[in-house]
Coordinates of C-alpha atoms in Angstrom, one line a residue:
Chain D
M1 CA -2.6 -15.6 -41.3
S2 CA 0.9 -14.6 -42.6
A3 CA 1.4 -14.1 -46.3
A4 CA 3.8 -17.0 -46.5
T5 CA 1.2 -19.6 -45.8
S6 CA -1.7 -18.2 -47.8
P7 CA -2.9 -20.7 -50.4
R8 CA -1.9 -18.4 -53.3
S9 CA 1.7 -17.8 -52.2
V10 CA 2.1 -21.6 -51.6
L11 CA 1.0 -22.2 -55.2
E12 CA 3.4 -19.5 -56.4
S13 CA 6.3 -20.9 -54.4
N14 CA 5.5 -24.4 -55.6
G15 CA 5.5 -23.0 -59.1
F16 CA 8.9 -21.4 -58.5
V17 CA 10.3 -24.7 -57.1
L18 CA 9.0 -26.6 -60.1
L19 CA 10.4 -24.0 -62.5
S20 CA 13.8 -23.9 -60.9
R21 CA 13.9 -27.7 -60.8
L22 CA 13.0 -27.7 -64.5
V23 CA 15.7 -25.2 -65.3
G24 CA 18.2 -27.2 -63.2
R25 CA 17.4 -30.4 -65.1
A26 CA 17.7 -28.6 -68.5
L27 CA 21.1 -27.2 -67.5
L28 CA 22.2 -30.6 -66.4
Y29 CA 21.3 -32.2 -69.7
L30 CA 22.8 -29.4 -71.6
L31 CA 26.1 -29.9 -69.7
L32 CA 26.0 -33.6 -70.3
I33 CA 25.5 -33.0 -74.1
V34 CA 28.4 -30.5 -74.2
M35 CA 30.7 -32.9 -72.4
S36 CA 29.7 -35.8 -74.8
L37 CA 30.5 -33.5 -77.7
W38 CA 33.9 -32.7 -76.2
F39 CA 34.7 -36.4 -75.8
L40 CA 33.3 -37.7 -79.1
A41 CA 34.1 -34.8 -81.5
P42 CA 37.7 -36.0 -82.2
L43 CA 36.4 -39.5 -83.1
F44 CA 33.5 -38.3 -85.2
W45 CA 35.9 -35.8 -86.9
M46 CA 38.4 -38.6 -87.6
I47 CA 35.7 -40.7 -89.4
M48 CA 34.4 -37.7 -91.3
S49 CA 37.8 -36.5 -92.4
S50 CA 38.8 -40.0 -93.5
F51 CA 36.3 -39.6 -96.4
M52 CA 37.2 -36.0 -97.3
P53 CA 39.1 -34.8 -100.3
L54 CA 42.6 -33.5 -99.5
D55 CA 41.9 -29.8 -100.0
Q56 CA 39.0 -30.1 -97.5
V57 CA 41.0 -31.4 -94.5
G58 CA 43.1 -28.2 -94.5
V59 CA 40.1 -25.8 -94.4
F60 CA 39.8 -23.4 -91.4
P61 CA 37.5 -23.3 -89.5
V62 CA 37.0 -27.1 -89.9
Q63 CA 34.2 -28.6 -91.8
W64 CA 32.3 -31.7 -90.6
I65 CA 30.7 -33.2 -93.7
P66 CA 32.8 -34.4 -96.6
R67 CA 32.1 -32.3 -99.7
V68 CA 32.5 -35.4 -101.8
W69 CA 32.7 -38.8 -100.2
Q70 CA 36.1 -40.3 -101.0
P71 CA 36.5 -43.9 -99.8
E72 CA 39.6 -44.1 -102.0
N73 CA 41.5 -42.5 -99.0
Y74 CA 41.3 -46.0 -97.4
T75 CA 42.8 -47.8 -100.4
D76 CA 45.4 -45.1 -100.9
A77 CA 46.4 -45.3 -97.3
L78 CA 46.7 -49.1 -97.5
K79 CA 49.2 -48.7 -100.4
F80 CA 51.8 -47.4 -98.1
W81 CA 51.0 -49.6 -95.2
N82 CA 50.8 -53.4 -95.2
F83 CA 47.6 -53.5 -93.3
G84 CA 47.0 -57.2 -93.8
T85 CA 50.4 -58.2 -92.4
T86 CA 50.2 -55.8 -89.4
F87 CA 46.6 -56.9 -88.7
R88 CA 47.6 -60.6 -88.7
N89 CA 50.6 -60.0 -86.5
T90 CA 48.5 -58.0 -84.0
M91 CA 45.8 -60.7 -84.0
F92 CA 48.4 -63.3 -83.4
V93 CA 50.1 -61.5 -80.5
T94 CA 46.8 -60.5 -79.0
I95 CA 45.3 -64.0 -79.1
V96 CA 48.3 -65.8 -77.8
S97 CA 48.8 -63.3 -74.9
L98 CA 45.1 -63.6 -74.1
I99 CA 45.4 -67.4 -73.8
G100 CA 48.6 -67.0 -71.7
D101 CA 47.1 -64.4 -69.4
I102 CA 43.8 -66.3 -68.8
G103 CA 45.6 -69.6 -68.3
S104 CA 48.4 -68.4 -66.0
C105 CA 46.4 -65.9 -64.0
T106 CA 43.4 -68.2 -63.1
V107 CA 45.8 -70.9 -62.0
V108 CA 48.0 -68.6 -59.9
A109 CA 44.9 -66.8 -58.4
Y110 CA 43.4 -70.1 -57.5
G111 CA 46.6 -71.1 -55.7
F112 CA 46.6 -67.8 -53.7
A113 CA 42.8 -68.0 -52.9
R114 CA 42.3 -71.6 -52.0
F115 CA 45.4 -73.2 -50.5
R116 CA 47.3 -72.5 -47.3
F117 CA 51.1 -72.6 -47.6
P118 CA 54.0 -71.0 -45.8
F119 CA 54.7 -67.3 -46.8
R120 CA 51.5 -67.1 -48.8
D121 CA 50.6 -63.7 -47.5
A122 CA 54.1 -62.4 -47.9
L123 CA 54.2 -63.6 -51.5
F124 CA 50.9 -61.9 -52.2
L125 CA 52.2 -58.7 -50.8
I126 CA 55.2 -58.9 -53.2
L127 CA 52.7 -59.5 -56.0
L128 CA 50.9 -56.3 -55.1
A129 CA 54.2 -54.4 -54.7
T130 CA 55.2 -55.3 -58.3
L131 CA 52.2 -53.4 -59.5
M132 CA 54.0 -50.2 -58.4
L133 CA 57.3 -50.9 -60.1
P134 CA 57.7 -48.5 -63.0
F135 CA 58.2 -50.1 -66.4
A136 CA 61.2 -47.8 -67.0
V137 CA 63.2 -49.7 -64.3
R138 CA 62.6 -53.1 -66.0
L139 CA 63.0 -51.9 -69.6
I140 CA 66.7 -52.1 -70.1
P141 CA 67.7 -55.4 -68.4
V142 CA 64.8 -57.1 -70.0
Y143 CA 65.7 -55.8 -73.4
A144 CA 69.4 -56.8 -72.9
A145 CA 68.3 -60.3 -71.8
Y146 CA 66.1 -60.8 -74.9
D147 CA 68.9 -59.5 -77.0
A148 CA 71.3 -62.0 -75.4
I149 CA 69.1 -65.0 -76.2
G150 CA 68.3 -63.8 -79.7
W151 CA 64.7 -62.8 -79.2
I152 CA 64.8 -59.4 -80.8
D153 CA 62.8 -59.5 -84.0
T154 CA 60.6 -62.3 -82.8
F155 CA 57.2 -62.2 -81.1
Y156 CA 58.5 -64.0 -78.0
P157 CA 59.1 -60.8 -75.9
L158 CA 55.5 -59.8 -76.5
I159 CA 53.8 -63.2 -75.7
V160 CA 56.0 -65.2 -73.4
P161 CA 55.6 -63.0 -70.3
S162 CA 51.8 -63.5 -70.3
F163 CA 52.3 -67.2 -69.5
F164 CA 53.9 -66.3 -66.2
G165 CA 51.0 -64.3 -64.8
N166 CA 50.2 -60.6 -64.7
A167 CA 50.0 -59.3 -61.1
F168 CA 46.9 -57.2 -61.7
Y169 CA 44.9 -59.9 -63.4
I170 CA 45.9 -62.4 -60.7
F171 CA 44.6 -59.9 -58.1
I172 CA 41.2 -59.5 -59.9
C173 CA 40.8 -63.3 -60.2
R174 CA 41.9 -64.0 -56.6
Q175 CA 39.3 -61.6 -55.3
F176 CA 36.7 -63.4 -57.3
F177 CA 37.7 -66.8 -56.2
L178 CA 37.6 -65.7 -52.6
G179 CA 34.0 -64.8 -53.0
I180 CA 33.0 -68.3 -54.1
P181 CA 31.5 -70.2 -51.2
Q182 CA 33.7 -72.9 -49.6
D183 CA 30.7 -75.3 -49.4
L184 CA 30.8 -75.8 -53.2
L185 CA 34.5 -77.0 -52.9
D186 CA 33.8 -79.1 -49.9
A187 CA 30.9 -80.8 -51.8
A188 CA 33.2 -81.5 -54.7
K189 CA 35.9 -82.9 -52.4
I190 CA 33.4 -85.2 -50.7
D191 CA 32.4 -86.5 -54.2
G192 CA 36.1 -87.4 -54.6
A193 CA 37.0 -84.8 -57.2
S194 CA 40.8 -84.1 -57.4
E195 CA 42.2 -80.6 -57.0
V196 CA 42.8 -80.3 -60.7
R197 CA 39.2 -81.4 -61.5
I198 CA 37.8 -79.0 -58.9
F199 CA 39.7 -76.2 -60.5
T200 CA 38.9 -76.9 -64.1
Q201 CA 35.3 -78.2 -63.7
V202 CA 34.0 -76.2 -60.8
M203 CA 36.0 -73.0 -60.3
I204 CA 36.7 -72.0 -63.9
P205 CA 33.1 -72.1 -65.0
L206 CA 32.1 -70.1 -61.9
A207 CA 34.8 -67.5 -62.6
K208 CA 33.6 -66.7 -66.0
P209 CA 32.7 -63.0 -65.2
A210 CA 36.3 -62.4 -63.9
I211 CA 37.8 -64.2 -66.9
V212 CA 35.9 -62.0 -69.3
V213 CA 37.2 -58.9 -67.5
I214 CA 40.8 -60.2 -67.7
A215 CA 40.3 -61.1 -71.4
I216 CA 39.2 -57.6 -72.2
L217 CA 42.1 -56.0 -70.3
S218 CA 44.5 -58.4 -72.0
F219 CA 43.1 -57.7 -75.4
Q220 CA 43.3 -53.9 -74.9
N221 CA 46.8 -54.3 -73.5
S222 CA 48.2 -56.2 -76.5
W223 CA 46.2 -54.4 -79.2
N224 CA 47.2 -51.0 -78.0
D225 CA 50.8 -51.8 -77.0
F226 CA 53.3 -49.5 -78.6
L227 CA 56.6 -49.5 -76.7
G228 CA 57.0 -53.3 -76.8
P229 CA 56.6 -53.7 -80.6
L230 CA 58.6 -50.5 -81.1
I231 CA 61.8 -51.8 -79.4
Y232 CA 61.5 -55.5 -80.1
L233 CA 60.3 -55.6 -83.7
K234 CA 62.5 -54.0 -86.4
D235 CA 61.5 -56.3 -89.3
P236 CA 58.6 -54.7 -91.2
D237 CA 57.1 -58.1 -91.7
L238 CA 56.6 -58.4 -88.0
H239 CA 55.2 -55.0 -87.3
T240 CA 51.9 -54.7 -85.4
L241 CA 49.1 -52.3 -86.2
A242 CA 50.3 -49.8 -83.7
I243 CA 53.8 -49.7 -85.3
G244 CA 52.3 -49.8 -88.8
L245 CA 50.2 -46.7 -88.1
Y246 CA 53.1 -44.9 -86.5
K247 CA 55.4 -45.6 -89.3
F248 CA 52.8 -44.7 -91.9
T249 CA 52.0 -41.3 -90.4
S250 CA 55.7 -40.5 -90.0
L251 CA 56.6 -41.4 -93.6
P252 CA 58.2 -38.5 -95.5
G253 CA 55.5 -36.8 -97.5
Q254 CA 52.7 -37.9 -95.1
G255 CA 52.8 -34.6 -93.2
G256 CA 49.4 -32.9 -93.7
I257 CA 47.8 -35.8 -95.7
Y258 CA 45.2 -35.9 -92.9
N259 CA 42.5 -37.7 -94.9
Q260 CA 44.6 -40.8 -95.3
Q261 CA 46.0 -40.6 -91.8
M262 CA 42.5 -40.5 -90.4
A263 CA 41.5 -43.4 -92.7
A264 CA 44.4 -45.4 -91.3
S265 CA 43.5 -44.4 -87.7
T266 CA 39.9 -45.4 -88.3
L267 CA 41.1 -48.9 -89.4
M268 CA 43.0 -49.4 -86.2
V269 CA 40.3 -48.0 -83.9
L270 CA 37.3 -49.8 -85.5
P271 CA 38.0 -53.3 -84.1
V272 CA 38.4 -51.9 -80.6
L273 CA 35.2 -49.9 -80.9
I274 CA 33.3 -53.1 -82.0
V275 CA 34.7 -55.1 -79.1
F276 CA 33.8 -52.2 -76.8
F277 CA 30.2 -52.0 -77.9
L278 CA 29.8 -55.8 -77.6
F279 CA 31.3 -55.9 -74.1
Q280 CA 30.5 -52.4 -72.7
K281 CA 29.5 -53.7 -69.3
Q282 CA 32.6 -55.7 -68.9
F283 CA 34.9 -52.8 -70.0
I284 CA 33.3 -50.7 -67.3
Q285 CA 33.6 -53.5 -64.7
G286 CA 37.2 -53.8 -65.6
A287 CA 37.8 -50.1 -65.0
N288 CA 35.9 -50.3 -61.7
I289 CA 37.8 -53.2 -60.3
S290 CA 41.1 -51.5 -61.1
G291 CA 40.2 -48.3 -59.2
L292 CA 37.5 -48.9 -56.7
K293 CA 38.6 -51.1 -53.9
G294 CA 39.9 -54.5 -53.0
Chain N
M1 CA 44.2 -52.1 -54.1
A2 CA 45.9 -49.8 -51.6
Q3 CA 43.4 -51.1 -49.2
A4 CA 44.3 -54.7 -50.1
F5 CA 47.9 -53.8 -49.6
G6 CA 47.2 -52.5 -46.1
A7 CA 45.1 -55.5 -45.2
Q8 CA 47.8 -57.8 -46.5
L9 CA 50.4 -56.0 -44.3
S10 CA 48.3 -56.3 -41.2
A11 CA 47.6 -59.9 -41.9
L12 CA 51.3 -60.5 -41.8
R13 CA 51.8 -58.7 -38.5
G14 CA 51.3 -60.8 -35.4
R15 CA 50.9 -64.0 -37.3
R16 CA 52.6 -67.1 -36.0
R17 CA 55.0 -68.3 -38.7
T18 CA 54.0 -71.6 -40.2
R19 CA 56.9 -73.8 -40.5
W20 CA 57.1 -76.6 -43.0
R21 CA 58.1 -79.3 -40.6
D22 CA 55.2 -78.5 -38.2
L23 CA 52.6 -79.1 -40.8
S24 CA 50.5 -82.2 -40.7
P25 CA 50.7 -84.5 -43.8
M26 CA 47.4 -83.2 -45.1
R27 CA 48.5 -79.6 -44.7
K28 CA 51.7 -80.5 -46.4
R29 CA 49.8 -81.9 -49.3
E30 CA 47.7 -78.7 -49.5
A31 CA 50.8 -76.5 -49.3
K32 CA 52.4 -78.5 -52.2
F33 CA 49.3 -78.0 -54.3
G34 CA 49.2 -74.3 -53.5
L35 CA 52.9 -73.8 -54.4
L36 CA 52.4 -75.8 -57.6
F37 CA 49.5 -73.5 -58.6
I38 CA 51.4 -70.3 -58.0
L39 CA 54.6 -71.6 -59.6
P40 CA 54.2 -69.8 -62.9
W41 CA 54.0 -66.5 -61.1
I42 CA 57.0 -67.3 -58.9
I43 CA 59.1 -67.9 -62.0
G44 CA 57.6 -64.8 -63.6
V45 CA 58.3 -62.5 -60.7
L46 CA 61.9 -63.7 -60.6
L47 CA 62.5 -63.3 -64.3
F48 CA 60.4 -60.2 -65.1
A49 CA 60.5 -58.2 -61.8
L50 CA 63.3 -59.2 -59.4
F51 CA 66.0 -59.8 -62.1
P52 CA 65.5 -56.5 -64.0
F53 CA 65.0 -54.6 -60.7
V54 CA 68.4 -55.7 -59.4
A55 CA 70.1 -55.7 -62.8
S56 CA 69.1 -52.1 -63.6
F57 CA 70.4 -51.0 -60.2
L58 CA 73.8 -52.6 -61.0
L59 CA 73.8 -51.4 -64.6
S60 CA 73.3 -47.8 -63.3
F61 CA 76.9 -48.0 -62.1
T62 CA 78.3 -49.1 -65.4
K63 CA 78.8 -47.9 -69.0
Y64 CA 76.8 -50.3 -71.1
N65 CA 76.0 -50.2 -74.8
I66 CA 74.6 -53.8 -75.2
V67 CA 77.3 -54.8 -77.7
A68 CA 80.2 -54.8 -75.2
P69 CA 80.0 -56.1 -71.6
P70 CA 79.2 -53.4 -69.0
K71 CA 82.2 -51.4 -67.6
W72 CA 82.1 -50.3 -64.0
V73 CA 82.2 -46.5 -63.5
G74 CA 80.9 -46.2 -60.0
L75 CA 78.8 -43.1 -59.3
E76 CA 79.8 -41.3 -62.5
H77 CA 76.3 -41.4 -64.1
Y78 CA 74.6 -40.1 -60.9
A79 CA 77.2 -37.3 -60.6
H80 CA 76.7 -36.4 -64.3
I81 CA 72.9 -36.4 -63.9
F82 CA 72.8 -34.1 -60.9
T83 CA 75.5 -31.7 -62.0
D84 CA 75.8 -31.7 -65.8
D85 CA 72.6 -32.8 -67.5
P86 CA 70.4 -29.8 -68.0
L87 CA 67.8 -32.0 -69.8
F88 CA 67.4 -34.0 -66.6
V89 CA 66.2 -31.0 -64.7
K90 CA 64.1 -29.8 -67.7
S91 CA 62.5 -33.2 -68.3
L92 CA 61.8 -33.7 -64.6
W93 CA 60.2 -30.3 -64.3
N94 CA 58.1 -31.0 -67.4
T95 CA 57.0 -34.3 -65.9
F96 CA 56.0 -32.6 -62.6
V97 CA 53.9 -30.2 -64.6
Y98 CA 52.2 -33.0 -66.5
V99 CA 51.7 -35.1 -63.3
A100 CA 50.1 -32.2 -61.5
G101 CA 47.9 -31.0 -64.4
S102 CA 46.7 -34.4 -65.6
V103 CA 46.0 -35.8 -62.1
I104 CA 44.0 -32.7 -61.2
I105 CA 42.1 -33.0 -64.5
R106 CA 41.3 -36.6 -64.1
I107 CA 40.3 -36.4 -60.4
V108 CA 38.4 -33.2 -60.4
L109 CA 36.7 -33.5 -63.8
G110 CA 36.1 -37.2 -63.3
F111 CA 34.5 -36.5 -59.9
A112 CA 32.4 -33.7 -61.2
L113 CA 31.1 -35.8 -64.1
A114 CA 30.3 -38.6 -61.7
L115 CA 28.4 -36.2 -59.5
L116 CA 26.4 -35.0 -62.5
L117 CA 25.5 -38.6 -63.5
N118 CA 24.6 -39.5 -59.9
T119 CA 21.6 -37.2 -59.9
K120 CA 19.1 -39.9 -61.2
V121 CA 19.6 -38.8 -64.8
R122 CA 17.9 -40.5 -67.6
F123 CA 19.9 -42.8 -69.9
L124 CA 22.7 -43.2 -67.3
G125 CA 24.2 -46.1 -69.2
L126 CA 24.3 -44.2 -72.4
W127 CA 26.1 -41.2 -70.9
R128 CA 28.6 -43.4 -69.1
T129 CA 29.4 -45.2 -72.3
L130 CA 29.8 -42.0 -74.3
F131 CA 32.2 -40.5 -71.7
Y132 CA 34.2 -43.7 -71.4
L133 CA 34.4 -44.4 -75.1
P134 CA 37.5 -42.2 -76.0
S135 CA 39.7 -44.0 -73.3
V136 CA 39.4 -47.3 -75.2
V137 CA 41.0 -45.9 -78.3
P138 CA 44.5 -47.1 -78.9
I139 CA 47.1 -44.6 -77.8
V140 CA 48.8 -44.5 -81.2
A141 CA 45.6 -43.7 -83.0
L142 CA 44.8 -41.1 -80.4
S143 CA 48.1 -39.5 -81.0
V144 CA 47.6 -39.4 -84.7
I145 CA 44.0 -38.0 -84.2
W146 CA 45.2 -35.4 -81.7
L147 CA 48.1 -34.2 -83.9
Y148 CA 45.3 -33.2 -86.3
V149 CA 43.0 -31.8 -83.6
L150 CA 45.9 -29.7 -82.4
N151 CA 47.1 -28.6 -85.8
A152 CA 47.7 -24.9 -85.8
R153 CA 46.4 -24.2 -89.3
A154 CA 43.4 -26.4 -89.6
G155 CA 42.8 -28.2 -86.3
L156 CA 39.6 -28.8 -84.4
L157 CA 40.7 -27.1 -81.2
N158 CA 41.8 -23.9 -82.9
S159 CA 38.4 -23.9 -84.8
L160 CA 36.7 -24.1 -81.4
L161 CA 38.8 -21.2 -80.1
Y162 CA 38.0 -19.2 -83.2
A163 CA 34.3 -19.9 -82.8
I164 CA 34.3 -18.4 -79.3
G165 CA 36.4 -15.5 -80.4
L166 CA 39.8 -16.4 -79.1
P167 CA 43.0 -16.2 -81.1
R168 CA 44.5 -19.4 -82.6
V169 CA 47.3 -21.1 -80.8
R170 CA 50.4 -22.7 -82.4
W171 CA 50.2 -25.6 -80.0
F172 CA 53.4 -27.5 -80.9
A173 CA 55.5 -24.6 -82.1
D174 CA 55.1 -22.5 -79.0
P175 CA 57.0 -23.8 -75.9
D176 CA 54.5 -22.0 -73.6
F177 CA 51.6 -24.0 -75.0
A178 CA 53.0 -27.4 -75.9
M179 CA 52.6 -29.0 -72.5
L180 CA 49.1 -27.4 -72.1
A181 CA 48.2 -29.2 -75.4
F182 CA 49.1 -32.6 -73.8
L183 CA 47.0 -31.7 -70.7
I184 CA 44.0 -30.9 -72.8
M185 CA 44.5 -34.2 -74.6
S186 CA 44.6 -35.9 -71.2
T187 CA 40.9 -35.2 -70.8
T188 CA 40.4 -38.2 -73.1
W189 CA 40.9 -40.5 -70.1
V190 CA 38.6 -38.7 -67.7
G191 CA 36.0 -41.3 -68.4
V192 CA 38.0 -43.9 -66.6
T193 CA 38.1 -42.1 -63.3
M194 CA 34.5 -41.0 -63.8
V195 CA 33.3 -44.6 -64.1
I196 CA 35.2 -45.5 -60.9
F197 CA 33.8 -42.5 -58.9
L198 CA 30.3 -43.1 -60.2
A199 CA 30.4 -46.7 -58.9
G200 CA 31.6 -45.4 -55.6
L201 CA 28.9 -42.8 -55.4
Q202 CA 26.2 -45.3 -56.2
G203 CA 27.4 -47.3 -53.2
I204 CA 26.6 -44.6 -50.7
P205 CA 23.4 -45.5 -48.9
E206 CA 20.5 -43.1 -49.5
E207 CA 19.8 -43.0 -45.7
Y208 CA 22.9 -40.9 -45.2
Y209 CA 21.5 -38.2 -47.4
D210 CA 18.0 -38.4 -45.9
A211 CA 19.5 -38.0 -42.4
A212 CA 21.5 -35.0 -43.6
K213 CA 18.4 -33.4 -45.2
I214 CA 16.5 -33.8 -42.0
D215 CA 19.3 -32.0 -40.2
G216 CA 18.8 -29.2 -42.7
A217 CA 22.0 -29.7 -44.7
N218 CA 21.9 -28.1 -48.2
V219 CA 23.3 -29.5 -51.4
F220 CA 26.8 -28.2 -50.8
Q221 CA 26.9 -29.2 -47.1
R222 CA 25.8 -32.7 -48.1
L223 CA 28.6 -32.8 -50.7
L224 CA 31.2 -31.6 -48.3
R225 CA 30.1 -33.5 -45.2
V226 CA 28.6 -36.8 -46.6
T227 CA 29.7 -37.5 -50.2
I228 CA 33.3 -36.4 -50.2
P229 CA 34.3 -38.0 -46.8
L230 CA 32.7 -41.3 -47.9
M231 CA 34.5 -41.2 -51.2
T232 CA 38.0 -40.5 -49.8
P233 CA 39.1 -44.2 -50.1
T234 CA 38.3 -44.1 -53.8
I235 CA 39.8 -40.7 -54.3
Y236 CA 42.9 -41.8 -52.4
L237 CA 43.4 -44.9 -54.6
N238 CA 42.8 -43.0 -57.8
V239 CA 45.2 -40.2 -56.9
L240 CA 47.8 -42.9 -56.2
I241 CA 47.2 -44.8 -59.5
N242 CA 47.1 -41.7 -61.6
I243 CA 50.3 -40.2 -60.1
I244 CA 52.2 -43.4 -60.7
G245 CA 50.9 -43.6 -64.3
A246 CA 51.4 -39.9 -65.1
F247 CA 55.1 -40.0 -64.0
Q248 CA 55.7 -42.5 -66.8
V249 CA 53.9 -40.6 -69.6
F250 CA 55.7 -41.5 -72.8
T251 CA 53.9 -42.8 -75.9
Q252 CA 51.9 -39.8 -77.0
I253 CA 54.8 -37.5 -76.4
F254 CA 57.2 -39.8 -78.3
I255 CA 54.8 -39.9 -81.3
M256 CA 53.5 -36.3 -81.3
T257 CA 56.5 -34.1 -80.5
G258 CA 59.5 -36.2 -79.5
G259 CA 60.1 -33.5 -76.9
A260 CA 59.8 -30.5 -79.2
P261 CA 59.6 -27.5 -79.2
R262 CA 62.9 -26.6 -77.5
D263 CA 62.4 -29.6 -75.1
A264 CA 59.2 -28.0 -73.7
T265 CA 57.5 -31.4 -73.8
R266 CA 60.5 -33.6 -73.1
T267 CA 59.3 -35.8 -70.3
Y268 CA 61.4 -37.9 -68.0
V269 CA 60.7 -41.3 -69.6
L270 CA 61.3 -39.8 -73.0
H271 CA 64.7 -38.5 -71.9
L272 CA 65.5 -42.0 -70.5
F273 CA 64.2 -43.7 -73.6
D274 CA 66.3 -41.5 -75.9
H275 CA 69.5 -42.4 -73.9
A276 CA 68.8 -46.1 -74.2
F277 CA 67.3 -46.5 -77.7
Q278 CA 67.8 -43.4 -79.8
Y279 CA 71.3 -42.2 -79.1
L280 CA 74.3 -43.9 -80.7
P281 CA 76.0 -45.6 -79.1
P282 CA 73.2 -46.5 -76.7
Q283 CA 73.8 -45.4 -73.1
M284 CA 72.0 -48.1 -71.3
G285 CA 73.9 -47.6 -68.0
Y286 CA 73.1 -43.9 -67.9
S287 CA 69.5 -44.7 -68.8
S288 CA 69.4 -47.2 -65.9
A289 CA 70.6 -44.5 -63.5
L290 CA 67.8 -42.3 -64.7
A291 CA 65.3 -45.1 -64.3
W292 CA 66.4 -45.7 -60.7
I293 CA 66.1 -42.0 -59.9
L294 CA 62.6 -42.1 -61.3
F295 CA 61.8 -45.1 -59.2
M296 CA 63.0 -43.3 -56.1
I297 CA 60.9 -40.3 -56.9
I298 CA 57.7 -42.3 -57.5
F299 CA 58.5 -44.3 -54.4
A300 CA 58.9 -41.1 -52.3
F301 CA 55.6 -39.7 -53.7
T302 CA 53.8 -42.9 -53.0
A303 CA 55.2 -43.1 -49.5
V304 CA 54.2 -39.6 -48.6
I305 CA 50.7 -40.1 -49.9
V306 CA 50.3 -43.4 -48.1
A307 CA 51.7 -41.9 -44.9
T308 CA 49.4 -38.9 -44.9
S309 CA 46.4 -40.9 -46.0
Q310 CA 45.4 -41.8 -42.4
R311 CA 44.7 -38.2 -41.8
W312 CA 42.2 -37.7 -44.6
V313 CA 41.0 -41.1 -45.8
F314 CA 38.0 -42.3 -44.0
Y315 CA 37.0 -45.9 -44.0
Q316 CA 33.4 -46.8 -43.4
G317 CA 33.1 -49.2 -40.5
G318 CA 36.7 -48.7 -39.3
E319 CA 39.3 -51.1 -40.6
A320 CA 39.5 -52.0 -44.3
D321 CA 38.4 -55.6 -45.1

C-alpha cells in the first residue's frame, strides 16, 4: 500500500484541504472588508467631519471621531446657502421630470412594442443610435434655441424634454412590454376594450417593475444634474441643490472650512441615500438593465 | 444594448418594405395607433437630437456668440484647432489618459470584485449594496467630498499613504499627480460595473463548471476557458458604454480643478465648455467644431470596437436574440 492512500495521510491531506479552504475564506472576507472600507470611508468621513470643530478638520493624520459634536456646522452652513429654496426647486424639477419621463416613455415604448407600422424597426434603430450621441454635440444649439425663445432662467429646459421621451427609458420599457404575453391583450380586445383602455388598465399595471426602474433613474438624473442647472439657471432664486452646493463651496472664504462643506454635502446626499436604501433592489436592477444585455 | 442594436440591424435587412397603400384597413388602423403612441418621441428626436446634431455641424463653420447672428468662416475653426490650439492637443491627450485609466479600473476592478462575490459568499446582498453605494452619491457632493479626501495637508488619502509609510502627495498642485487623483476618484463607480458583471456571472450555468472540473481544469483554467468567454458580451457592452462616458468627463473636473494645475487636468469637454460658456465673448462656433471632432473620435472608437467585436465576443447559442 502506498503512503498516499494510507488512512493517516488521507486524514492529514483532508486536514490540509480544510485548512487551506478556511484560510482562503478568511482572506476572501478580509478582502471584501478592505474594499468596503475603501468605498465607504469617504462617506463615513464626510458625516463625521460635518460634526467636527474647525481646528479638528485640518489635523493630520485625519481623525475619525469628533472631539466635540458640533451640530451648529449645519446651521452655519445654511446661513450662506438658501437650502430651503434650492431644495424646493430641486424637488419641483425632479417630480415634474419624473412624471414627464414615466408618461412619455411608457406611451412611446408601448407604441414600439405592440403595433406594426411602416419604418418601425428603422425608427427604433434611430432611437438606439441617439443613445450614443455625445451631449457636447447637442449642448450649444439647444442652449441657443432656449435663449432665442426666452427660456434661460426658467425651469423649462430642465423639465420640458422629459415629456418627449428618453431613449434609454423607452428601451427599458419596450423590452418589458415585449415580455408580456400577447394572450392577455387578445383577451382584453375580445372583451371590447379600446387601445387606450388596454394600455392604461392592462399594460401600465403590469409594467410596474419597469416603471419603478425608470422612476429611479429619472430621479437620480434630475437630482444629480449639474450641467443643466449650471448653464440655464443664473437667478439664485431658481438654483437647485447641486448648484447651491457648488456655489456655497466656492464662496470666497469657504476654502478649508471643511466641517461646513461636509455638513452641506451631507444635506444633499442624505435624501439620495434614503431613497437608495428604500429601493436598493430596483437601483441594482436599473444598473443591470443598462449594462447587461438587451 | 449593442446586441439589441445588432438585432435591430439584422431585422431591417432582407425585410420586405411595408408600404402604406398595401396595408389592409385593419393594419392601417393599427399603424395609425402605433404612430400616435410614438409621436412624442418623434417630436423629441427632431427637436433634441436631429436639430442640434445638424445645427452644431453648421455652426462649426461660423463665428457665433449668441448675441449676433452666426457669421460664415468656412474651415477656419478646424484649421485653427489642428494647427494653432495647443490646449486642443493637451486636453485630448489628458482625455485619452482618463479614458484608458478609468475604463481599465472600472472593467478590471469591477470584474475582480464580481468574481469575489460570485464564490457563494455570505451576505451577498449586503456586500453588493456597500460596493454600489458610493455611485449613487450626486456628482457635485462627490466632488466636494473628494476635494477634502485629496487635500494635500489634511486629506484622507494622504493620511492613508502616511499610515503605510509613503510620502504625502500634493495631488492638485503637482501636474504629474493631478490626473492620477481623478483616476483614483473614479474607483467610486466601480460598483456599477461590478453589479452588472455579477448578474452576468450568476447567469452562467453550474454544469459548465462541473464539466470543466471533470476534465481536470483548475481554478485559473476555468476562469480563462469558461467564465471569461461566456462573459465577453457583457464585457464588450460595458467597455463600449464606459468609453463613450469617459470621453465626456466634465463635472468633477470643472468643480475640483477647472483644468489646473498647468492644464494637467484640462479634459476635452472642459476645453469645449470654456470656449462656449466661460470665455468672453462666447465662442460657440469654435466650441461646436470641437464638439464635432469629439463626436468623430467617439464614433471612430465605437466603430473599431464594434468591428473587432466579432473576433472576441462569444454569444451563447449563436446569434443574439
